[in-house]
Each structure stands twice: as C-alpha cells, then as structure tokens.
Amino acid sequence: MVMPVPAAVLTESAVPGSMGDVRRSNLALVLGRIAQASADTHLTRAQVASATGLTKASVSSLVLELLEAGLVREIGLNPQGERGRPGVGLQLNPDRAVMGMEINVDYIAAGVIDLSGTLLVQEIQERDNRDSDSGPVMDALALLAATVASAAGKRGVRILGGGLAVPGLVDAATSKVLLAPNLGWTGVDLDLTRLLPGTALGVALFNEANAAALAELQHRQANGGSGFLFVSGEVGVGGGLVIGAELFTGPEGHAGEVGHVVVDPDGSLCSCGGTGCLETVAGQDAIFTAAGISGSRTRSENMSALVDSLTAGEPGALLAVDRAGKYLGMALASTARVTDIGSVVLGGHFAVLDPWLRAPLVASLEKYAPGRIAAEQVSLTAVGQAGALLGAAGSVVRSLVEAPYLVQP
C-alpha cells in the first residue's frame, strides 16, 4: 500500500504555530516515508533524514516516539546506511492493525489488515438485514467484530481502530446513515463506539461503494490518468468515482450513484423512490427474480443457482443477465458522457456474471457512447468481495499515517 507523504518538509523555523504542531507534522512526515518504502526496503534513520530534509537528531527522536507508540519496529541491518556503514532498518509494525467492517443487505463482514495493507483475518456472516432496525444489526456486527478481534489477538495483533462501510449515503462527521434504501434506513445514528471499544482511533463511517473504489485505487497504486468508475453489484448497485488518483464524492458526498441512473422511464419503482433505476433491472434481486430464482435460499446459494442455470444455457437466466448487461452498459454510457471517465471496474455480482454479462454490456456502450469506453477498459475488481472493508480499513490507516500522535505509547 502506498501511503501519502506530506509535500513539504516542515521545520521549526519555517512553519508558524506551536512547537507541538511542528513536531506532529514532522512525526507524520517520518512515518509517511517509512510507510512509503516497498515491502523489501527498510530505511535507516539516516536514509529517512536524507529523504525528508530533517536533521538526523530530529529523526532519531521522532523514530523513538514511533517505536514507543508501537507504530514502527526495528528490523535487522540495512547495508546501505550512511557512507556504507550498516544501519538498523525500520518498518511499519506488523503487530498493529485496523479493522474494516461492512453492513450490506444480506451479510455483515469484518476483517483485520495490518498497517501495510495485508488482510490478516476475515469473517463474512450471511444475514438478512432488509428493513431491520439498526440496533440488532449493530449487535450482530459487534459480536462478529469481537470474534475477529479475538482471532487477531491470538496472533499478537493489536487493533488501533476501524472503518465501517454501509450501502447508502452517510455523514461521516456525525456517524449518521442519511439514506440506505435497501436497508430501510433513513437518518439513522449509529453508535460506532460499541464496535471497537477502547481503541485509539475509534471507528469511521464510509459509503460501501466509495470504500471499495478506494481499495481498488490502492491496489492499482494509481498516480493520475483518467481515473475509473467502480460499480458494485449487490442487492443495490453502487458506484465510486475516481478521478485521477482521488475519490470524487461531490459537494454532498453523493457522486457516483450509478445505481440510480434512470435506464427505463416506464420501469419498476425503485427503493430510492424513483422509477426505472438501474438497480431495478441489474440489482441481485431483480436478476434472480427475472431468472426465476427465488425462495428461502441464501444469497450465495441463489448466486450458485444462477451460475448453474447460465452454464446450462437456460433461456430465462440468460435473458435476465443479458437484460442486466444491456441496461448496465446504458447507465455507464450516460455516466461516461457526464464525468469523462474512460475506464470501468466491475465488482460484486457483475464480476461473477462477467462471462455472460460482458457482451451485452459492451454492445450497449458501443451503441450509446461510441468511443468513450473501450471493451478492454471494462475490467474486473482486483480486490474481490472484501473491497469495501479493505477500503474502509485502508482509509483509517492513511489517516493514522497523517496523524500518528493519536496513538499513545
């Protein structure tokens, strides 16, 4: 995982404010340089000083503080220390981690990643959360988080905080879910402190598709370019818009809601209150129903049944997925016209159904937005179903790198 590094070196004489502010900024600068190094490179104090422009004495003092906080550790000798003398290498402490969590319509999930972005432990629990009060859902997630935290603890890993992704519009500053229609939540305040009590960083709230898009961006290590639109296929259809190397959420945080692009004005009523939105024809439930797959089976069982039907060439299943691909392409064509994106990443069930979905999707793109998104620019997620929790956790790690003083020894 590539961590952001402050653009300018801060010195005690160059920056106004208290000495404590300068030290905090330099602490973040040093940790950022250590985090930015590749997995097989362990910078010495001298190399960090050279890279940051700070004095060796300052770096030694800052590294000591990071060591005491448990954020970095010393590892072996680096033979490329100053003037050829070997120095002690530094790396992010693999025994410190954050937890990513997700609430979706038909499952909850939790996973622990270390400060380098490696997924250490993950649990997914299928659960019907439709129209459920937030209390029981949060109860279940708190139990799952405790189980995952215990598993990480047995490996000697200490969790510093976490991120929670939900499929809806959120206000991260107030920990409020503004609207999650497929959960039936409107204006719901979440008590995030109960999920990881006693952790230094607490828990931050994220939109599920935006979090998954961030995980995709981190995996690509993007540094510019035309960006991409991440499309998450679940019961609903979410979207995360990346422009250059930045997630774009818009002034109110609602950008990228491709699932509610109208593709059939005379279509079905959507959970958002609109009519003919993309998710009414390309969401999981819509595809299952159109394919004749229903009943009391779990989400994974329904998806397995759909794939079996598609593999067997059953006309109903093929028609349902063909229709979903057609309308998905139509929505992406409209989005491409407005946002000027030239690349799409498919996640969730869109990635699973790609062998049958791709042809009608590409045909739709070529028909409605010729030349905007080439077939080879429609790719599948590289991070899989864990994308949302990885992105939420990764964002918390980046915040930690920018403010390491929040973790006390």
mmCIF file of C-alpha atoms in Angstrom:
data_model
loop_
_atom_site.group_PDB
_atom_site.id
_atom_site.type_symbol
_atom_site.label_atom_id
_atom_site.label_comp_id
_atom_site.label_asym_id
_atom_site.label_seq_id
_atom_site.Cartn_x
_atom_site.Cartn_y
_atom_site.Cartn_z
ATOM 1 C CA MET A 1 0.000 0.000 0.000
ATOM 2 C CA VAL A 2 1.418 3.381 -0.978
ATOM 3 C CA MET A 3 0.818 5.961 1.704
ATOM 4 C CA PRO A 4 0.543 9.691 1.050
ATOM 5 C CA VAL A 5 3.530 11.744 2.145
ATOM 6 C CA PRO A 6 3.298 15.458 3.004
ATOM 7 C CA ALA A 7 4.552 17.506 0.095
ATOM 8 C CA ALA A 8 6.683 19.913 2.089
ATOM 9 C CA VAL A 9 9.239 19.361 4.798
ATOM 10 C CA LEU A 10 8.289 21.241 7.948
ATOM 11 C CA THR A 11 10.996 22.815 10.040
ATOM 12 C CA GLU A 12 10.682 24.511 13.356
ATOM 13 C CA SER A 13 11.727 27.831 11.803
ATOM 14 C CA ALA A 14 9.583 27.603 8.655
ATOM 15 C CA VAL A 15 6.101 26.939 9.988
ATOM 16 C CA PRO A 16 4.045 29.216 12.213
ATOM 17 C CA GLY A 17 2.332 27.736 15.234
ATOM 18 C CA SER A 18 3.381 25.895 18.323
ATOM 19 C CA MET A 19 6.411 23.670 18.601
ATOM 20 C CA GLY A 20 3.998 20.807 19.218
ATOM 21 C CA ASP A 21 2.305 21.402 15.846
ATOM 22 C CA VAL A 22 5.656 21.282 14.079
ATOM 23 C CA ARG A 23 6.651 18.088 15.859
ATOM 24 C CA ARG A 24 3.344 16.438 14.958
ATOM 25 C CA SER A 25 3.804 17.374 11.313
ATOM 26 C CA ASN A 26 7.338 16.020 11.269
ATOM 27 C CA LEU A 27 6.208 12.855 13.042
ATOM 28 C CA ALA A 28 3.728 12.273 10.211
ATOM 29 C CA LEU A 29 6.418 13.057 7.656
ATOM 30 C CA VAL A 30 8.774 10.441 9.095
ATOM 31 C CA LEU A 31 6.093 7.771 9.407
ATOM 32 C CA GLY A 32 4.944 8.537 5.876
ATOM 33 C CA ARG A 33 8.435 7.967 4.493
ATOM 34 C CA ILE A 34 8.753 4.669 6.315
ATOM 35 C CA ALA A 35 5.304 3.600 5.118
ATOM 36 C CA GLN A 36 6.052 4.606 1.549
ATOM 37 C CA ALA A 37 9.037 2.260 1.277
ATOM 38 C CA SER A 38 8.475 -1.001 -0.568
ATOM 39 C CA ALA A 39 7.980 -4.189 1.422
ATOM 40 C CA ASP A 40 11.588 -5.326 0.924
ATOM 41 C CA THR A 41 13.122 -1.929 1.715
ATOM 42 C CA HIS A 42 13.799 -0.961 5.320
ATOM 43 C CA LEU A 43 15.004 2.606 5.565
ATOM 44 C CA THR A 44 17.522 3.560 8.230
ATOM 45 C CA ARG A 45 17.249 6.711 10.317
ATOM 46 C CA ALA A 46 19.953 8.287 8.159
ATOM 47 C CA GLN A 47 18.033 7.485 4.980
ATOM 48 C CA VAL A 48 14.826 8.910 6.432
ATOM 49 C CA ALA A 49 16.702 12.080 7.373
ATOM 50 C CA SER A 50 18.097 12.364 3.857
ATOM 51 C CA ALA A 51 14.683 11.804 2.272
ATOM 52 C CA THR A 52 12.851 14.304 4.473
ATOM 53 C CA GLY A 53 15.476 17.009 4.937
ATOM 54 C CA LEU A 54 15.171 16.764 8.701
ATOM 55 C CA THR A 55 18.254 16.563 10.887
ATOM 56 C CA LYS A 56 19.489 13.151 11.968
ATOM 57 C CA ALA A 57 18.948 14.091 15.587
ATOM 58 C CA SER A 58 15.341 15.093 14.905
ATOM 59 C CA VAL A 59 14.657 11.872 13.016
ATOM 60 C CA SER A 60 16.167 9.771 15.804
ATOM 61 C CA SER A 61 13.924 11.485 18.342
ATOM 62 C CA LEU A 62 10.815 11.088 16.152
ATOM 63 C CA VAL A 63 11.572 7.438 15.415
ATOM 64 C CA LEU A 64 11.926 6.795 19.133
ATOM 65 C CA GLU A 65 8.438 8.214 19.638
ATOM 66 C CA LEU A 66 7.060 5.995 16.857
ATOM 67 C CA LEU A 67 8.783 2.966 18.363
ATOM 68 C CA GLU A 68 7.304 3.698 21.783
ATOM 69 C CA ALA A 69 3.830 4.058 20.231
ATOM 70 C CA GLY A 70 4.292 0.672 18.542
ATOM 71 C CA LEU A 71 3.759 2.030 15.028
ATOM 72 C CA VAL A 72 7.188 1.040 13.685
ATOM 73 C CA ARG A 73 9.787 -1.516 14.643
ATOM 74 C CA GLU A 74 13.455 -2.020 14.018
ATOM 75 C CA ILE A 75 14.401 -4.867 11.721
ATOM 76 C CA GLY A 76 17.878 -6.169 11.006
ATOM 77 C CA LEU A 77 20.653 -4.129 9.425
ATOM 78 C CA ASN A 78 20.426 -2.162 6.223
ATOM 79 C CA PRO A 79 23.777 -2.455 4.413
ATOM 80 C CA GLN A 80 23.182 0.855 2.638
ATOM 81 C CA GLY A 81 23.357 3.119 5.634
ATOM 82 C CA GLU A 82 25.328 6.352 5.671
ATOM 83 C CA ARG A 83 28.762 6.070 3.975
ATOM 84 C CA GLY A 84 28.395 2.329 3.600
ATOM 85 C CA ARG A 85 28.026 1.630 7.310
ATOM 86 C CA PRO A 86 25.107 -0.711 8.008
ATOM 87 C CA GLY A 87 22.229 0.859 9.905
ATOM 88 C CA VAL A 88 19.186 -0.529 11.664
ATOM 89 C CA GLY A 89 16.226 -0.816 9.278
ATOM 90 C CA LEU A 90 12.724 0.455 10.078
ATOM 91 C CA GLN A 91 9.343 -0.874 9.032
ATOM 92 C CA LEU A 92 5.688 -0.487 9.942
ATOM 93 C CA ASN A 93 4.920 -2.711 12.911
ATOM 94 C CA PRO A 94 3.108 -5.828 11.588
ATOM 95 C CA ASP A 95 1.586 -6.344 15.046
ATOM 96 C CA ARG A 96 -0.513 -3.177 14.737
ATOM 97 C CA ALA A 97 -3.650 -3.233 12.613
ATOM 98 C CA VAL A 98 -7.059 -1.750 11.896
ATOM 99 C CA MET A 99 -10.386 -3.454 11.302
ATOM 100 C CA GLY A 100 -12.607 -2.973 8.266
ATOM 101 C CA MET A 101 -16.300 -3.796 8.682
ATOM 102 C CA GLU A 102 -19.250 -3.892 6.305
ATOM 103 C CA ILE A 103 -23.013 -3.977 6.673
ATOM 104 C CA ASN A 104 -24.772 -4.975 3.482
ATOM 105 C CA VAL A 105 -28.320 -6.043 2.728
ATOM 106 C CA ASP A 106 -27.728 -9.757 3.118
ATOM 107 C CA TYR A 107 -24.473 -10.070 5.033
ATOM 108 C CA ILE A 108 -22.132 -8.472 7.528
ATOM 109 C CA ALA A 109 -18.365 -8.758 7.396
ATOM 110 C CA ALA A 110 -15.254 -7.860 9.362
ATOM 111 C CA GLY A 111 -11.576 -8.133 8.568
ATOM 112 C CA VAL A 112 -8.270 -7.028 10.052
ATOM 113 C CA ILE A 113 -5.490 -5.505 7.951
ATOM 114 C CA ASP A 114 -2.027 -4.617 9.175
ATOM 115 C CA LEU A 115 -0.508 -1.191 8.592
ATOM 116 C CA SER A 116 0.940 -2.340 5.268
ATOM 117 C CA GLY A 117 -2.496 -3.319 3.978
ATOM 118 C CA THR A 118 -2.235 -7.099 4.313
ATOM 119 C CA LEU A 119 -5.520 -8.829 5.181
ATOM 120 C CA LEU A 120 -4.833 -10.971 8.253
ATOM 121 C CA VAL A 121 -8.265 -12.241 9.340
ATOM 122 C CA GLN A 122 -11.679 -12.052 7.686
ATOM 123 C CA GLU A 123 -15.176 -13.307 8.526
ATOM 124 C CA ILE A 124 -18.370 -12.980 6.467
ATOM 125 C CA GLN A 125 -21.735 -13.806 8.016
ATOM 126 C CA GLU A 126 -24.819 -14.069 5.843
ATOM 127 C CA ARG A 127 -27.696 -12.220 7.462
ATOM 128 C CA ASP A 128 -30.918 -10.684 6.143
ATOM 129 C CA ASN A 129 -30.702 -7.009 7.098
ATOM 130 C CA ARG A 130 -33.586 -5.755 4.959
ATOM 131 C CA ASP A 131 -35.818 -3.375 6.839
ATOM 132 C CA SER A 132 -34.135 -4.316 10.115
ATOM 133 C CA ASP A 133 -33.711 -1.840 12.933
ATOM 134 C CA SER A 134 -30.118 -0.717 13.177
ATOM 135 C CA GLY A 135 -29.820 -1.964 16.780
ATOM 136 C CA PRO A 136 -29.933 -5.726 16.092
ATOM 137 C CA VAL A 137 -27.694 -5.306 13.035
ATOM 138 C CA MET A 138 -25.108 -3.422 15.077
ATOM 139 C CA ASP A 139 -25.402 -6.037 17.829
ATOM 140 C CA ALA A 140 -24.580 -8.772 15.336
ATOM 141 C CA LEU A 141 -21.704 -6.780 13.857
ATOM 142 C CA ALA A 142 -20.275 -6.043 17.312
ATOM 143 C CA LEU A 143 -20.229 -9.782 18.059
ATOM 144 C CA LEU A 144 -18.576 -10.520 14.731
ATOM 145 C CA ALA A 145 -16.015 -7.759 15.294
ATOM 146 C CA ALA A 146 -15.218 -9.180 18.722
ATOM 147 C CA THR A 147 -14.694 -12.627 17.203
ATOM 148 C CA VAL A 148 -12.377 -11.280 14.528
ATOM 149 C CA ALA A 149 -10.511 -9.114 17.042
ATOM 150 C CA SER A 150 -10.002 -12.165 19.250
ATOM 151 C CA ALA A 151 -8.595 -14.142 16.325
ATOM 152 C CA ALA A 152 -6.212 -11.293 15.554
ATOM 153 C CA GLY A 153 -5.251 -11.008 19.216
ATOM 154 C CA LYS A 154 -4.215 -14.647 19.297
ATOM 155 C CA ARG A 155 -1.682 -13.740 16.609
ATOM 156 C CA GLY A 156 -0.317 -10.943 18.766
ATOM 157 C CA VAL A 157 -2.014 -8.209 16.747
ATOM 158 C CA ARG A 158 -3.347 -5.078 18.435
ATOM 159 C CA ILE A 159 -6.214 -3.262 16.704
ATOM 160 C CA LEU A 160 -5.939 0.528 16.750
ATOM 161 C CA GLY A 161 -9.293 1.449 15.205
ATOM 162 C CA GLY A 162 -11.510 0.690 12.259
ATOM 163 C CA GLY A 163 -13.831 1.706 9.456
ATOM 164 C CA LEU A 164 -17.421 0.662 8.729
ATOM 165 C CA ALA A 165 -18.873 0.641 5.200
ATOM 166 C CA VAL A 166 -22.631 0.668 4.567
ATOM 167 C CA PRO A 167 -24.599 0.653 1.280
ATOM 168 C CA GLY A 168 -26.009 4.155 1.443
ATOM 169 C CA LEU A 169 -25.389 7.867 1.781
ATOM 170 C CA VAL A 170 -23.586 8.711 5.006
ATOM 171 C CA ASP A 171 -22.466 11.696 7.050
ATOM 172 C CA ALA A 172 -19.126 10.539 8.385
ATOM 173 C CA ALA A 173 -18.766 13.556 10.691
ATOM 174 C CA THR A 174 -21.883 12.621 12.672
ATOM 175 C CA SER A 175 -21.800 8.815 12.155
ATOM 176 C CA LYS A 176 -25.222 9.024 10.542
ATOM 177 C CA VAL A 177 -26.660 6.970 7.694
ATOM 178 C CA LEU A 178 -28.615 9.556 5.725
ATOM 179 C CA LEU A 179 -30.279 7.111 3.340
ATOM 180 C CA ALA A 180 -29.754 3.392 2.780
ATOM 181 C CA PRO A 181 -32.950 2.405 0.938
ATOM 182 C CA ASN A 182 -32.190 -1.282 0.628
ATOM 183 C CA LEU A 183 -31.651 -1.480 4.383
ATOM 184 C CA GLY A 184 -34.681 0.694 5.030
ATOM 185 C CA TRP A 185 -32.586 3.207 6.988
ATOM 186 C CA THR A 186 -33.171 6.950 6.824
ATOM 187 C CA GLY A 187 -31.442 9.374 9.175
ATOM 188 C CA VAL A 188 -30.092 6.586 11.393
ATOM 189 C CA ASP A 189 -27.492 7.491 14.022
ATOM 190 C CA LEU A 190 -25.005 4.675 14.573
ATOM 191 C CA ASP A 191 -23.148 4.197 17.838
ATOM 192 C CA LEU A 192 -19.801 3.217 16.351
ATOM 193 C CA THR A 193 -18.003 3.247 19.702
ATOM 194 C CA ARG A 194 -19.564 -0.094 20.605
ATOM 195 C CA LEU A 195 -17.863 -1.866 17.689
ATOM 196 C CA LEU A 196 -14.250 -1.436 18.811
ATOM 197 C CA PRO A 197 -14.412 -0.073 22.358
ATOM 198 C CA GLY A 198 -11.246 1.347 23.822
ATOM 199 C CA THR A 199 -9.296 1.697 20.573
ATOM 200 C CA ALA A 200 -7.187 4.789 19.994
ATOM 201 C CA LEU A 201 -8.712 5.741 16.649
ATOM 202 C CA GLY A 202 -12.320 4.669 17.116
ATOM 203 C CA VAL A 203 -14.446 3.766 14.049
ATOM 204 C CA ALA A 204 -15.087 5.886 10.941
ATOM 205 C CA LEU A 205 -18.123 5.581 8.666
ATOM 206 C CA PHE A 206 -17.954 5.151 4.858
ATOM 207 C CA ASN A 207 -20.188 4.553 1.870
ATOM 208 C CA GLU A 208 -19.696 0.962 0.706
ATOM 209 C CA ALA A 209 -19.061 1.649 -2.989
ATOM 210 C CA ASN A 210 -16.710 4.543 -2.246
ATOM 211 C CA ALA A 211 -14.736 2.369 0.167
ATOM 212 C CA ALA A 212 -14.451 -0.409 -2.431
ATOM 213 C CA ALA A 213 -13.318 2.122 -5.037
ATOM 214 C CA LEU A 214 -10.587 3.272 -2.644
ATOM 215 C CA ALA A 215 -9.425 -0.314 -2.207
ATOM 216 C CA GLU A 216 -9.278 -0.676 -5.976
ATOM 217 C CA LEU A 217 -7.311 2.554 -6.248
ATOM 218 C CA GLN A 218 -4.870 1.412 -3.569
ATOM 219 C CA HIS A 219 -4.343 -1.866 -5.389
ATOM 220 C CA ARG A 220 -3.652 -0.111 -8.678
ATOM 221 C CA GLN A 221 -1.365 2.408 -6.960
ATOM 222 C CA ALA A 222 -2.772 4.968 -9.368
ATOM 223 C CA ASN A 223 -0.899 8.230 -9.732
ATOM 224 C CA GLY A 224 -3.054 10.128 -12.189
ATOM 225 C CA GLY A 225 -4.616 9.312 -15.530
ATOM 226 C CA SER A 226 -8.251 9.347 -16.481
ATOM 227 C CA GLY A 227 -9.495 7.527 -13.380
ATOM 228 C CA PHE A 228 -12.249 4.953 -13.322
ATOM 229 C CA LEU A 229 -15.760 4.235 -12.161
ATOM 230 C CA PHE A 230 -16.111 1.331 -9.741
ATOM 231 C CA VAL A 231 -19.518 -0.338 -9.996
ATOM 232 C CA SER A 232 -20.578 -2.521 -7.089
ATOM 233 C CA GLY A 233 -23.250 -5.107 -7.800
ATOM 234 C CA GLU A 234 -25.157 -6.258 -4.721
ATOM 235 C CA VAL A 235 -28.886 -6.126 -3.949
ATOM 236 C CA GLY A 236 -28.443 -2.494 -4.895
ATOM 237 C CA VAL A 237 -25.974 -1.076 -7.382
ATOM 238 C CA GLY A 238 -23.372 1.328 -6.011
ATOM 239 C CA GLY A 239 -20.697 3.380 -7.654
ATOM 240 C CA GLY A 240 -17.430 5.019 -6.664
ATOM 241 C CA LEU A 241 -15.926 7.630 -8.968
ATOM 242 C CA VAL A 242 -12.138 8.025 -9.076
ATOM 243 C CA ILE A 243 -10.770 11.000 -10.995
ATOM 244 C CA GLY A 244 -7.012 10.886 -11.423
ATOM 245 C CA ALA A 245 -5.854 9.373 -8.150
ATOM 246 C CA GLU A 246 -8.597 10.825 -5.971
ATOM 247 C CA LEU A 247 -12.038 9.584 -4.973
ATOM 248 C CA PHE A 248 -14.600 12.175 -6.079
ATOM 249 C CA THR A 249 -17.725 12.274 -3.911
ATOM 250 C CA GLY A 250 -19.146 15.665 -4.842
ATOM 251 C CA PRO A 251 -20.150 18.549 -2.550
ATOM 252 C CA GLU A 252 -22.707 16.475 -0.653
ATOM 253 C CA GLY A 253 -20.919 13.136 -0.974
ATOM 254 C CA HIS A 254 -23.462 11.676 -3.399
ATOM 255 C CA ALA A 255 -21.423 11.461 -6.614
ATOM 256 C CA GLY A 256 -21.114 8.089 -8.329
ATOM 257 C CA GLU A 257 -24.660 6.839 -7.584
ATOM 258 C CA VAL A 258 -24.833 4.991 -10.889
ATOM 259 C CA GLY A 259 -27.384 2.534 -9.482
ATOM 260 C CA HIS A 260 -29.985 5.280 -9.596
ATOM 261 C CA VAL A 261 -29.369 6.398 -13.155
ATOM 262 C CA VAL A 262 -32.738 6.010 -14.923
ATOM 263 C CA VAL A 263 -32.497 3.416 -17.697
ATOM 264 C CA ASP A 264 -36.187 2.543 -18.127
ATOM 265 C CA PRO A 265 -38.553 5.505 -17.573
ATOM 266 C CA ASP A 266 -41.575 3.189 -17.657
ATOM 267 C CA GLY A 267 -39.934 0.569 -15.457
ATOM 268 C CA SER A 268 -40.368 -0.583 -11.883
ATOM 269 C CA LEU A 269 -40.445 1.522 -8.731
ATOM 270 C CA CYS A 270 -37.008 1.687 -7.104
ATOM 271 C CA SER A 271 -36.272 1.529 -3.387
ATOM 272 C CA CYS A 272 -34.994 5.120 -3.646
ATOM 273 C CA GLY A 273 -38.488 6.294 -4.609
ATOM 274 C CA GLY A 274 -37.643 6.808 -8.279
ATOM 275 C CA THR A 275 -38.758 4.781 -11.258
ATOM 276 C CA GLY A 276 -36.727 2.680 -13.671
ATOM 277 C CA CYS A 277 -33.339 2.997 -11.928
ATOM 278 C CA LEU A 278 -30.514 0.697 -12.984
ATOM 279 C CA GLU A 279 -30.771 -1.431 -9.842
ATOM 280 C CA THR A 280 -34.400 -2.334 -10.678
ATOM 281 C CA VAL A 281 -33.068 -4.396 -13.592
ATOM 282 C CA ALA A 282 -29.432 -5.085 -12.674
ATOM 283 C CA GLY A 283 -29.511 -5.488 -8.891
ATOM 284 C CA GLN A 284 -29.229 -9.015 -7.480
ATOM 285 C CA ASP A 285 -32.878 -9.370 -6.550
ATOM 286 C CA ALA A 286 -34.006 -8.100 -9.947
ATOM 287 C CA ILE A 287 -31.802 -10.617 -11.771
ATOM 288 C CA PHE A 288 -32.806 -13.517 -9.520
ATOM 289 C CA THR A 289 -36.496 -12.749 -9.994
ATOM 290 C CA ALA A 290 -36.192 -12.379 -13.766
ATOM 291 C CA ALA A 291 -34.267 -15.667 -13.918
ATOM 292 C CA GLY A 292 -36.931 -17.487 -11.896
ATOM 293 C CA ILE A 293 -34.638 -17.998 -8.898
ATOM 294 C CA SER A 294 -36.370 -17.314 -5.624
ATOM 295 C CA GLY A 295 -37.272 -18.906 -2.317
ATOM 296 C CA SER A 296 -35.623 -19.073 1.072
ATOM 297 C CA ARG A 297 -32.093 -19.769 -0.129
ATOM 298 C CA THR A 298 -29.182 -17.621 0.976
ATOM 299 C CA ARG A 299 -27.517 -15.068 -1.257
ATOM 300 C CA SER A 300 -24.621 -17.372 -2.096
ATOM 301 C CA GLU A 301 -26.995 -20.255 -2.824
ATOM 302 C CA ASN A 302 -29.045 -18.061 -5.157
ATOM 303 C CA MET A 303 -25.926 -16.927 -6.974
ATOM 304 C CA SER A 304 -24.710 -20.503 -7.338
ATOM 305 C CA ALA A 305 -28.113 -21.495 -8.728
ATOM 306 C CA LEU A 306 -27.987 -18.616 -11.214
ATOM 307 C CA VAL A 307 -24.488 -19.525 -12.403
ATOM 308 C CA ASP A 308 -25.572 -23.165 -12.781
ATOM 309 C CA SER A 309 -28.557 -22.064 -14.873
ATOM 310 C CA LEU A 310 -26.379 -19.851 -17.035
ATOM 311 C CA THR A 311 -23.834 -22.615 -17.536
ATOM 312 C CA ALA A 312 -26.642 -24.957 -18.553
ATOM 313 C CA GLY A 313 -27.884 -22.385 -21.046
ATOM 314 C CA GLU A 314 -31.317 -21.926 -19.506
ATOM 315 C CA PRO A 315 -33.109 -19.239 -21.551
ATOM 316 C CA GLY A 316 -34.664 -17.434 -18.572
ATOM 317 C CA ALA A 317 -31.347 -16.972 -16.815
ATOM 318 C CA LEU A 318 -29.560 -15.929 -19.998
ATOM 319 C CA LEU A 319 -32.258 -13.385 -20.806
ATOM 320 C CA ALA A 320 -32.179 -11.927 -17.278
ATOM 321 C CA VAL A 321 -28.409 -11.398 -17.326
ATOM 322 C CA ASP A 322 -28.439 -10.158 -20.915
ATOM 323 C CA ARG A 323 -31.017 -7.543 -19.928
ATOM 324 C CA ALA A 324 -28.987 -6.529 -16.884
ATOM 325 C CA GLY A 325 -25.852 -6.149 -19.016
ATOM 326 C CA LYS A 326 -27.698 -4.076 -21.598
ATOM 327 C CA TYR A 327 -29.024 -1.618 -19.039
ATOM 328 C CA LEU A 328 -25.737 -1.526 -17.130
ATOM 329 C CA GLY A 329 -23.998 -0.507 -20.353
ATOM 330 C CA MET A 330 -26.635 2.160 -20.920
ATOM 331 C CA ALA A 331 -26.102 3.632 -17.445
ATOM 332 C CA LEU A 332 -22.321 3.546 -17.865
ATOM 333 C CA ALA A 333 -22.601 5.262 -21.239
ATOM 334 C CA SER A 334 -24.576 8.114 -19.679
ATOM 335 C CA THR A 335 -22.124 8.346 -16.783
ATOM 336 C CA ALA A 336 -19.155 8.417 -19.151
ATOM 337 C CA ARG A 337 -20.700 11.309 -21.077
ATOM 338 C CA VAL A 338 -21.109 13.371 -17.910
ATOM 339 C CA THR A 339 -17.926 12.503 -15.993
ATOM 340 C CA ASP A 340 -15.488 11.929 -18.880
ATOM 341 C CA ILE A 341 -14.303 8.641 -17.381
ATOM 342 C CA GLY A 342 -12.825 6.110 -19.766
ATOM 343 C CA SER A 343 -12.459 3.030 -17.565
ATOM 344 C CA VAL A 344 -14.865 0.890 -15.546
ATOM 345 C CA VAL A 345 -14.180 -1.695 -12.834
ATOM 346 C CA LEU A 346 -16.904 -4.249 -12.106
ATOM 347 C CA GLY A 347 -17.366 -5.666 -8.611
ATOM 348 C CA GLY A 348 -19.864 -7.812 -6.751
ATOM 349 C CA HIS A 349 -22.153 -9.981 -8.847
ATOM 350 C CA PHE A 350 -21.186 -8.097 -12.014
ATOM 351 C CA ALA A 351 -17.726 -9.648 -11.725
ATOM 352 C CA VAL A 352 -19.207 -13.108 -11.076
ATOM 353 C CA LEU A 353 -21.545 -12.830 -14.076
ATOM 354 C CA ASP A 354 -18.948 -11.323 -16.414
ATOM 355 C CA PRO A 355 -18.808 -14.309 -18.817
ATOM 356 C CA TRP A 356 -22.477 -13.738 -19.676
ATOM 357 C CA LEU A 357 -22.806 -10.042 -18.903
ATOM 358 C CA ARG A 358 -19.880 -8.615 -20.850
ATOM 359 C CA ALA A 359 -21.157 -8.980 -24.413
ATOM 360 C CA PRO A 360 -24.458 -7.098 -23.923
ATOM 361 C CA LEU A 361 -22.695 -4.526 -21.723
ATOM 362 C CA VAL A 362 -20.054 -3.760 -24.347
ATOM 363 C CA ALA A 363 -22.659 -3.695 -27.119
ATOM 364 C CA SER A 364 -24.632 -1.140 -25.112
ATOM 365 C CA LEU A 365 -21.553 1.018 -24.551
ATOM 366 C CA GLU A 366 -20.753 0.960 -28.251
ATOM 367 C CA LYS A 367 -24.330 1.885 -29.145
ATOM 368 C CA TYR A 368 -24.933 4.669 -26.643
ATOM 369 C CA ALA A 369 -21.438 6.098 -26.143
ATOM 370 C CA PRO A 370 -19.261 5.012 -29.091
ATOM 371 C CA GLY A 371 -15.588 5.578 -28.469
ATOM 372 C CA ARG A 372 -15.997 6.588 -24.829
ATOM 373 C CA ILE A 373 -15.200 3.312 -23.008
ATOM 374 C CA ALA A 374 -13.356 0.646 -24.996
ATOM 375 C CA ALA A 375 -14.131 -3.007 -24.305
ATOM 376 C CA GLU A 376 -10.640 -3.567 -22.881
ATOM 377 C CA GLN A 377 -11.248 -0.742 -20.399
ATOM 378 C CA VAL A 378 -14.001 -2.724 -18.684
ATOM 379 C CA SER A 379 -12.131 -4.768 -16.074
ATOM 380 C CA LEU A 380 -12.984 -6.885 -13.046
ATOM 381 C CA THR A 381 -12.225 -5.979 -9.458
ATOM 382 C CA ALA A 382 -8.785 -6.928 -8.222
ATOM 383 C CA VAL A 383 -9.779 -6.909 -4.547
ATOM 384 C CA GLY A 384 -12.903 -9.101 -4.653
ATOM 385 C CA GLN A 385 -15.761 -9.096 -2.188
ATOM 386 C CA ALA A 386 -13.543 -7.752 0.579
ATOM 387 C CA GLY A 387 -13.143 -4.443 -1.264
ATOM 388 C CA ALA A 388 -15.433 -2.363 0.944
ATOM 389 C CA LEU A 389 -13.876 -3.421 4.240
ATOM 390 C CA LEU A 390 -10.362 -3.179 2.778
ATOM 391 C CA GLY A 391 -11.063 0.336 1.557
ATOM 392 C CA ALA A 392 -12.592 1.435 4.846
ATOM 393 C CA ALA A 393 -9.680 -0.003 6.820
ATOM 394 C CA GLY A 394 -7.120 1.402 4.388
ATOM 395 C CA SER A 395 -8.570 4.888 4.769
ATOM 396 C CA VAL A 396 -8.163 4.633 8.532
ATOM 397 C CA VAL A 397 -4.529 3.560 8.070
ATOM 398 C CA ARG A 398 -3.888 6.589 5.862
ATOM 399 C CA SER A 399 -5.457 8.827 8.488
ATOM 400 C CA LEU A 400 -3.178 7.261 11.085
ATOM 401 C CA VAL A 401 -0.098 7.925 8.968
ATOM 402 C CA GLU A 402 -1.169 11.555 8.718
ATOM 403 C CA ALA A 403 -1.774 11.823 12.490
ATOM 404 C CA PRO A 404 0.364 9.224 14.324
ATOM 405 C CA TYR A 405 0.291 11.289 17.524
ATOM 406 C CA LEU A 406 -3.228 9.939 18.110
ATOM 407 C CA VAL A 407 -1.691 6.640 19.215
ATOM 408 C CA GLN A 408 -0.050 6.955 22.580
ATOM 409 C CA PRO A 409 2.571 4.546 23.984
#
